[in-house]
Amino acid sequence: TSNLDLRTVVNVGDTMQAKVLKVNDGEGQVLLTYKRLLAERGNKRIEEAYNNKEVLTAKVANVLDGGLSVVVEEARVFIPASLVSDTYEKNLSKYQDQEISFVITEFNPRKRRIIGDRKQLILAEKAQKQKELFEKINIGDTVEGRVKNVTDFGAFIDLGGADGLLHISEMSWGRVENPKKVLKVGDTLKVLIKDIQGEKIALSLKFPETNPWLTAADKYAVGNVVEGKVARMTDFGAFVELEPGVDALLHVSQISRDHVDKPSDVLSYGQTITAKVVDFNEESQKISLSMKALDAKEETEE
């Protein structure tokens, strides 16, 4: 650089290499250049790397409009914005003064075209990580992942090499109305590998050992009095959530001893009701409730 104080770089008596620019600079002195010699050495180094497909690591000297400029032993390499990363990055300023790795994909110093590529290294590393992940995971495994993206229908979980889809229907044994209320980007969680189809991984949070139907037979045996919340209603009855993943049908005829046309006339969504279990079928996972049976019981007790 033009404002460099040479006294900080060299001392009298030092041995150094330089390139002769002019034998006579007009004042009878030999004009030397150290910088150009370094640049030529840098070019030679880059050419070797280009021929050997070697990975170079250098510091980003300048962030330009169209990409990054890095310096290898005073020789400049340009990395176009499209080859900086595997995803489009509008603002490259975060790379200023960062050490980055790249390969040389074009070497033409005469035309001042020395092009570097960082993207292919990132893609190669991702492909390797993906290969390693698929070699070690199996259906039924529990793995740890990080929430990468949350949508209306589920969440994409980064498993470290590939993303898996955690569908809304697999987020809980119960009902999930909105995945964004359950998960947020950056969350770490343990997930079950439900299925692997090619490069697609289906995930679940419905671990078999937490299946509420494992203990349902005791909790909801015929004759038991239970509490639940009205989850949805049809003309013929109300579906009552006894716990996440266990719904029971309260038939319209079992709501009251008085005549009820439709459940919504006397019940509301989210309402907590108490009822008696009148039927339990584990095989078809169906439970029937009756509020009327409780009314009858109270009347008998009176």
CSV table of C-alpha atoms in Angstrom, one decimal:
chain,number,residue,atom,x,y,z
A,1,THR,CA,0.0,0.0,0.0
A,2,SER,CA,1.2,3.6,-0.8
A,3,ASN,CA,1.1,4.8,2.8
A,4,LEU,CA,3.2,1.9,4.2
A,5,ASP,CA,6.1,3.0,6.4
A,6,LEU,CA,9.0,0.8,5.2
A,7,ARG,CA,10.9,1.2,8.5
A,8,THR,CA,8.2,-1.0,10.1
A,9,VAL,CA,8.7,-3.8,7.5
A,10,VAL,CA,12.4,-4.0,6.8
A,11,ASN,CA,15.7,-3.1,8.5
A,12,VAL,CA,19.1,-2.2,7.2
A,13,GLY,CA,21.0,-5.4,6.5
A,14,ASP,CA,17.9,-7.6,5.9
A,15,THR,CA,18.0,-10.0,3.0
A,16,MET,CA,14.9,-9.8,0.8
A,17,GLN,CA,13.7,-10.7,-2.7
A,18,ALA,CA,12.4,-8.0,-5.0
A,19,LYS,CA,11.6,-7.7,-8.7
A,20,VAL,CA,13.4,-5.2,-11.0
A,21,LEU,CA,10.9,-2.8,-12.6
A,22,LYS,CA,13.4,-0.4,-14.2
A,23,VAL,CA,17.2,-0.5,-14.4
A,24,ASN,CA,17.3,3.3,-14.4
A,25,ASP,CA,14.4,5.2,-12.9
A,26,GLY,CA,15.7,8.5,-14.4
A,27,GLU,CA,17.9,9.2,-11.4
A,28,GLY,CA,20.3,6.4,-12.0
A,29,GLN,CA,18.6,4.1,-9.5
A,30,VAL,CA,17.3,0.6,-9.9
A,31,LEU,CA,13.5,0.6,-9.3
A,32,LEU,CA,12.4,-2.5,-7.4
A,33,THR,CA,9.0,-3.9,-6.5
A,34,TYR,CA,8.4,-6.2,-3.6
A,35,LYS,CA,4.6,-6.2,-3.8
A,36,ARG,CA,4.5,-7.3,-7.5
A,37,LEU,CA,6.9,-10.2,-6.7
A,38,LEU,CA,4.5,-11.3,-3.9
A,39,ALA,CA,1.5,-11.0,-6.2
A,40,GLU,CA,3.3,-13.2,-8.8
A,41,ARG,CA,4.1,-15.7,-6.1
A,42,GLY,CA,0.5,-15.6,-5.0
A,43,ASN,CA,-0.6,-16.2,-8.6
A,44,LYS,CA,1.7,-19.2,-8.8
A,45,ARG,CA,0.3,-20.5,-5.5
A,46,ILE,CA,-3.3,-20.0,-6.8
A,47,GLU,CA,-2.4,-21.8,-10.1
A,48,GLU,CA,-1.2,-24.8,-8.2
A,49,ALA,CA,-4.4,-24.8,-6.2
A,50,TYR,CA,-6.4,-24.5,-9.4
A,51,ASN,CA,-4.6,-27.5,-11.0
A,52,ASN,CA,-4.8,-29.6,-7.9
A,53,LYS,CA,-8.4,-28.7,-7.0
A,54,GLU,CA,-7.0,-27.7,-3.6
A,55,VAL,CA,-9.0,-25.9,-0.9
A,56,LEU,CA,-7.6,-22.5,-0.1
A,57,THR,CA,-8.4,-20.5,3.1
A,58,ALA,CA,-7.9,-16.7,3.1
A,59,LYS,CA,-9.2,-13.6,4.7
A,60,VAL,CA,-11.9,-11.4,2.9
A,61,ALA,CA,-10.2,-8.2,2.0
A,62,ASN,CA,-13.2,-6.4,0.5
A,63,VAL,CA,-16.9,-6.8,0.2
A,64,LEU,CA,-17.9,-5.7,-3.3
A,65,ASP,CA,-21.3,-5.1,-4.9
A,66,GLY,CA,-21.1,-8.4,-6.8
A,67,GLY,CA,-19.2,-10.6,-4.3
A,68,LEU,CA,-16.1,-10.9,-2.2
A,69,SER,CA,-12.4,-10.1,-2.8
A,70,VAL,CA,-9.9,-12.3,-1.0
A,71,VAL,CA,-6.1,-12.0,-1.1
A,72,VAL,CA,-3.8,-14.9,-1.4
A,73,GLU,CA,-0.1,-13.7,-0.9
A,74,GLU,CA,-1.0,-10.4,-2.5
A,75,ALA,CA,-2.9,-12.0,-5.4
A,76,ARG,CA,-6.6,-11.2,-5.5
A,77,VAL,CA,-9.3,-13.8,-6.0
A,78,PHE,CA,-12.9,-12.8,-6.7
A,79,ILE,CA,-15.8,-14.9,-5.3
A,80,PRO,CA,-19.1,-13.9,-7.0
A,81,ALA,CA,-22.1,-13.5,-4.7
A,82,SER,CA,-23.7,-16.5,-6.3
A,83,LEU,CA,-20.8,-18.7,-5.3
A,84,VAL,CA,-20.4,-17.4,-1.7
A,85,SER,CA,-23.0,-19.7,-0.2
A,86,ASP,CA,-25.6,-22.3,-1.1
A,87,THR,CA,-28.4,-19.9,-0.3
A,88,TYR,CA,-28.8,-16.4,-1.7
A,89,GLU,CA,-27.4,-13.7,0.6
A,90,LYS,CA,-28.3,-10.2,-0.2
A,91,ASN,CA,-25.9,-8.6,2.3
A,92,LEU,CA,-22.4,-10.0,2.3
A,93,SER,CA,-21.0,-7.5,4.8
A,94,LYS,CA,-20.8,-10.1,7.5
A,95,TYR,CA,-17.9,-11.7,5.6
A,96,GLN,CA,-15.6,-8.7,5.9
A,97,ASP,CA,-12.3,-9.8,7.5
A,98,GLN,CA,-13.6,-13.3,7.9
A,99,GLU,CA,-11.4,-16.3,7.0
A,100,ILE,CA,-13.2,-18.4,4.4
A,101,SER,CA,-12.4,-21.5,2.4
A,102,PHE,CA,-12.9,-21.9,-1.3
A,103,VAL,CA,-11.6,-23.6,-4.5
A,104,ILE,CA,-10.4,-21.9,-7.6
A,105,THR,CA,-12.7,-22.5,-10.6
A,106,GLU,CA,-11.2,-20.1,-13.1
A,107,PHE,CA,-7.6,-19.0,-13.4
A,108,ASN,CA,-6.8,-16.4,-16.0
A,109,PRO,CA,-4.4,-13.8,-14.5
A,110,ARG,CA,-3.9,-12.0,-17.9
A,111,LYS,CA,-7.5,-11.1,-18.0
A,112,ARG,CA,-7.5,-10.6,-14.3
A,113,ARG,CA,-10.1,-13.3,-13.9
A,114,ILE,CA,-9.3,-15.5,-10.9
A,115,ILE,CA,-12.6,-16.9,-9.6
A,116,GLY,CA,-13.1,-18.6,-6.3
A,117,ASP,CA,-16.1,-20.8,-5.3
A,118,ARG,CA,-17.2,-21.4,-1.7
A,119,LYS,CA,-20.6,-22.8,-2.6
A,120,GLN,CA,-19.5,-26.1,-3.8
A,121,LEU,CA,-17.6,-26.8,-0.6
A,122,ILE,CA,-20.7,-26.1,1.5
A,123,LEU,CA,-22.8,-28.3,-0.8
A,124,ALA,CA,-20.2,-31.1,-0.6
A,125,GLU,CA,-20.1,-30.9,3.2
A,126,LYS,CA,-23.9,-31.0,3.4
A,127,ALA,CA,-24.0,-34.0,1.1
A,128,GLN,CA,-21.4,-35.8,3.3
A,129,LYS,CA,-23.4,-35.0,6.5
A,130,GLN,CA,-26.6,-36.2,4.8
A,131,LYS,CA,-24.9,-39.4,3.8
A,132,GLU,CA,-23.6,-40.0,7.4
A,133,LEU,CA,-27.1,-39.2,8.9
A,134,PHE,CA,-29.0,-41.7,6.6
A,135,GLU,CA,-26.4,-44.4,7.4
A,136,LYS,CA,-27.1,-44.2,11.1
A,137,ILE,CA,-30.8,-43.5,11.4
A,138,ASN,CA,-33.6,-46.1,11.4
A,139,ILE,CA,-37.4,-46.1,11.7
A,140,GLY,CA,-38.2,-46.1,15.4
A,141,ASP,CA,-35.1,-44.3,16.5
A,142,THR,CA,-35.3,-41.3,18.8
A,143,VAL,CA,-33.1,-38.4,17.6
A,144,GLU,CA,-32.5,-34.8,18.7
A,145,GLY,CA,-33.1,-32.0,16.3
A,146,ARG,CA,-33.6,-28.2,16.0
A,147,VAL,CA,-36.7,-26.5,14.8
A,148,LYS,CA,-35.8,-24.8,11.5
A,149,ASN,CA,-39.1,-23.6,10.2
A,150,VAL,CA,-42.7,-23.7,11.4
A,151,THR,CA,-45.7,-23.7,9.0
A,152,ASP,CA,-49.5,-24.1,9.3
A,153,PHE,CA,-49.2,-27.8,8.6
A,154,GLY,CA,-46.2,-28.7,10.7
A,155,ALA,CA,-42.5,-28.0,11.4
A,156,PHE,CA,-39.2,-28.8,9.6
A,157,ILE,CA,-36.6,-30.2,12.0
A,158,ASP,CA,-32.9,-30.0,11.3
A,159,LEU,CA,-31.4,-33.4,12.3
A,160,GLY,CA,-27.9,-32.4,11.4
A,161,GLY,CA,-27.5,-33.5,7.8
A,162,ALA,CA,-31.1,-33.5,6.6
A,163,ASP,CA,-34.5,-32.0,7.6
A,164,GLY,CA,-37.4,-34.1,8.8
A,165,LEU,CA,-41.1,-33.1,8.7
A,166,LEU,CA,-43.0,-33.1,11.9
A,167,HIS,CA,-46.6,-33.0,10.6
A,168,ILE,CA,-49.2,-31.2,12.7
A,169,SER,CA,-51.0,-34.6,13.3
A,170,GLU,CA,-47.8,-36.0,14.8
A,171,MET,CA,-47.1,-33.2,17.3
A,172,SER,CA,-49.3,-34.6,20.0
A,173,TRP,CA,-51.5,-37.5,20.9
A,174,GLY,CA,-54.1,-34.7,21.2
A,175,ARG,CA,-55.2,-32.0,18.9
A,176,VAL,CA,-52.9,-29.2,17.8
A,177,GLU,CA,-54.7,-26.2,16.2
A,178,ASN,CA,-51.7,-24.1,15.4
A,179,PRO,CA,-48.1,-25.5,15.2
A,180,LYS,CA,-46.7,-21.9,15.8
A,181,LYS,CA,-48.2,-22.0,19.3
A,182,VAL,CA,-46.5,-25.2,20.1
A,183,LEU,CA,-43.0,-24.8,18.6
A,184,LYS,CA,-40.7,-21.9,17.7
A,185,VAL,CA,-37.6,-21.7,15.4
A,186,GLY,CA,-34.5,-22.6,17.4
A,187,ASP,CA,-36.2,-25.0,19.8
A,188,THR,CA,-34.3,-28.3,20.4
A,189,LEU,CA,-36.4,-31.4,20.8
A,190,LYS,CA,-36.3,-35.2,20.8
A,191,VAL,CA,-38.3,-36.7,18.0
A,192,LEU,CA,-39.2,-40.2,16.8
A,193,ILE,CA,-38.3,-41.3,13.3
A,194,LYS,CA,-41.7,-42.5,12.0
A,195,ASP,CA,-40.8,-43.2,8.4
A,196,ILE,CA,-38.0,-42.8,5.8
A,197,GLN,CA,-38.9,-42.6,2.1
A,198,GLY,CA,-35.8,-41.9,0.0
A,199,GLU,CA,-34.6,-38.5,1.3
A,200,LYS,CA,-37.8,-37.7,3.1
A,201,ILE,CA,-38.0,-38.3,6.8
A,202,ALA,CA,-41.3,-38.3,8.7
A,203,LEU,CA,-41.1,-37.4,12.4
A,204,SER,CA,-43.4,-37.7,15.3
A,205,LEU,CA,-43.7,-36.6,19.0
A,206,LYS,CA,-46.2,-39.4,19.6
A,207,PHE,CA,-43.9,-41.8,21.4
A,208,PRO,CA,-45.5,-45.3,21.8
A,209,GLU,CA,-44.8,-45.4,25.5
A,210,THR,CA,-46.7,-42.1,26.0
A,211,ASN,CA,-49.8,-43.4,24.2
A,212,PRO,CA,-52.7,-42.5,26.5
A,213,TRP,CA,-54.6,-45.6,25.4
A,214,LEU,CA,-52.1,-47.7,27.4
A,215,THR,CA,-53.8,-46.7,30.6
A,216,ALA,CA,-57.3,-45.8,29.3
A,217,ALA,CA,-58.8,-49.2,30.2
A,218,ASP,CA,-58.3,-48.4,34.0
A,219,LYS,CA,-59.1,-44.7,33.8
A,220,TYR,CA,-62.2,-45.0,31.7
A,221,ALA,CA,-63.7,-48.3,32.7
A,222,VAL,CA,-67.5,-48.6,32.4
A,223,GLY,CA,-69.1,-47.1,35.5
A,224,ASN,CA,-66.3,-44.6,36.1
A,225,VAL,CA,-67.3,-40.9,36.5
A,226,VAL,CA,-65.0,-38.7,34.4
A,227,GLU,CA,-64.4,-35.1,33.5
A,228,GLY,CA,-63.7,-33.8,30.1
A,229,LYS,CA,-63.8,-30.8,27.8
A,230,VAL,CA,-66.3,-30.4,24.9
A,231,ALA,CA,-64.0,-30.5,21.8
A,232,ARG,CA,-66.4,-30.6,18.9
A,233,MET,CA,-70.1,-31.0,18.3
A,234,THR,CA,-72.3,-32.6,15.7
A,235,ASP,CA,-76.1,-32.9,15.5
A,236,PHE,CA,-76.0,-36.4,17.0
A,237,GLY,CA,-73.6,-35.7,19.9
A,238,ALA,CA,-70.6,-34.0,21.4
A,239,PHE,CA,-67.0,-35.3,21.3
A,240,VAL,CA,-65.4,-34.8,24.7
A,241,GLU,CA,-61.7,-34.8,25.2
A,242,LEU,CA,-60.9,-36.7,28.4
A,243,GLU,CA,-57.1,-36.1,27.9
A,244,PRO,CA,-55.0,-35.4,24.9
A,245,GLY,CA,-55.5,-38.3,22.5
A,246,VAL,CA,-58.6,-39.8,24.2
A,247,ASP,CA,-62.0,-38.6,23.0
A,248,ALA,CA,-65.4,-39.9,24.0
A,249,LEU,CA,-68.8,-39.6,22.5
A,250,LEU,CA,-71.6,-38.0,24.5
A,251,HIS,CA,-74.7,-38.9,22.4
A,252,VAL,CA,-77.3,-36.2,22.2
A,253,SER,CA,-79.8,-38.6,23.9
A,254,GLN,CA,-77.4,-39.0,26.8
A,255,ILE,CA,-76.9,-35.3,27.6
A,256,SER,CA,-80.0,-34.8,29.7
A,257,ARG,CA,-83.2,-36.4,30.8
A,258,ASP,CA,-85.0,-33.5,29.1
A,259,HIS,CA,-85.2,-33.6,25.4
A,260,VAL,CA,-82.2,-32.0,23.6
A,261,ASP,CA,-82.5,-31.3,19.9
A,262,LYS,CA,-78.8,-30.7,19.3
A,263,PRO,CA,-75.8,-30.6,21.6
A,264,SER,CA,-75.0,-27.0,20.8
A,265,ASP,CA,-78.3,-25.9,22.4
A,266,VAL,CA,-77.1,-26.9,25.9
A,267,LEU,CA,-73.3,-27.3,25.6
A,268,SER,CA,-70.5,-24.9,24.4
A,269,TYR,CA,-67.0,-25.6,23.1
A,270,GLY,CA,-64.3,-25.9,25.8
A,271,GLN,CA,-67.0,-26.5,28.5
A,272,THR,CA,-65.9,-28.9,31.2
A,273,ILE,CA,-68.5,-31.6,31.8
A,274,THR,CA,-68.8,-34.6,34.2
A,275,ALA,CA,-70.2,-37.8,32.9
A,276,LYS,CA,-70.4,-41.5,33.4
A,277,VAL,CA,-68.6,-44.0,31.1
A,278,VAL,CA,-71.3,-46.3,29.7
A,279,ASP,CA,-69.2,-48.1,27.1
A,280,PHE,CA,-65.5,-48.7,26.5
A,281,ASN,CA,-64.0,-50.4,23.4
A,282,GLU,CA,-60.2,-50.6,23.5
A,283,GLU,CA,-59.9,-52.3,20.1
A,284,SER,CA,-61.8,-49.5,18.2
A,285,GLN,CA,-60.7,-46.9,20.8
A,286,LYS,CA,-64.2,-45.8,21.4
A,287,ILE,CA,-65.7,-44.5,24.6
A,288,SER,CA,-69.3,-43.6,25.2
A,289,LEU,CA,-70.4,-41.2,28.0
A,290,SER,CA,-73.7,-40.3,29.6
A,291,MET,CA,-74.6,-37.2,31.6
A,292,LYS,CA,-78.1,-38.5,31.9
A,293,ALA,CA,-76.9,-41.6,33.8
A,294,LEU,CA,-75.4,-39.3,36.4
A,295,ASP,CA,-78.7,-37.4,36.7
A,296,ALA,CA,-80.5,-40.7,37.3
A,297,LYS,CA,-77.9,-41.7,39.9
A,298,GLU,CA,-78.3,-38.4,41.8
A,299,GLU,CA,-82.0,-38.8,41.8
A,300,THR,CA,-81.7,-42.3,43.2
A,301,GLU,CA,-79.4,-41.1,45.9
A,302,GLU,CA,-82.0,-38.4,46.9
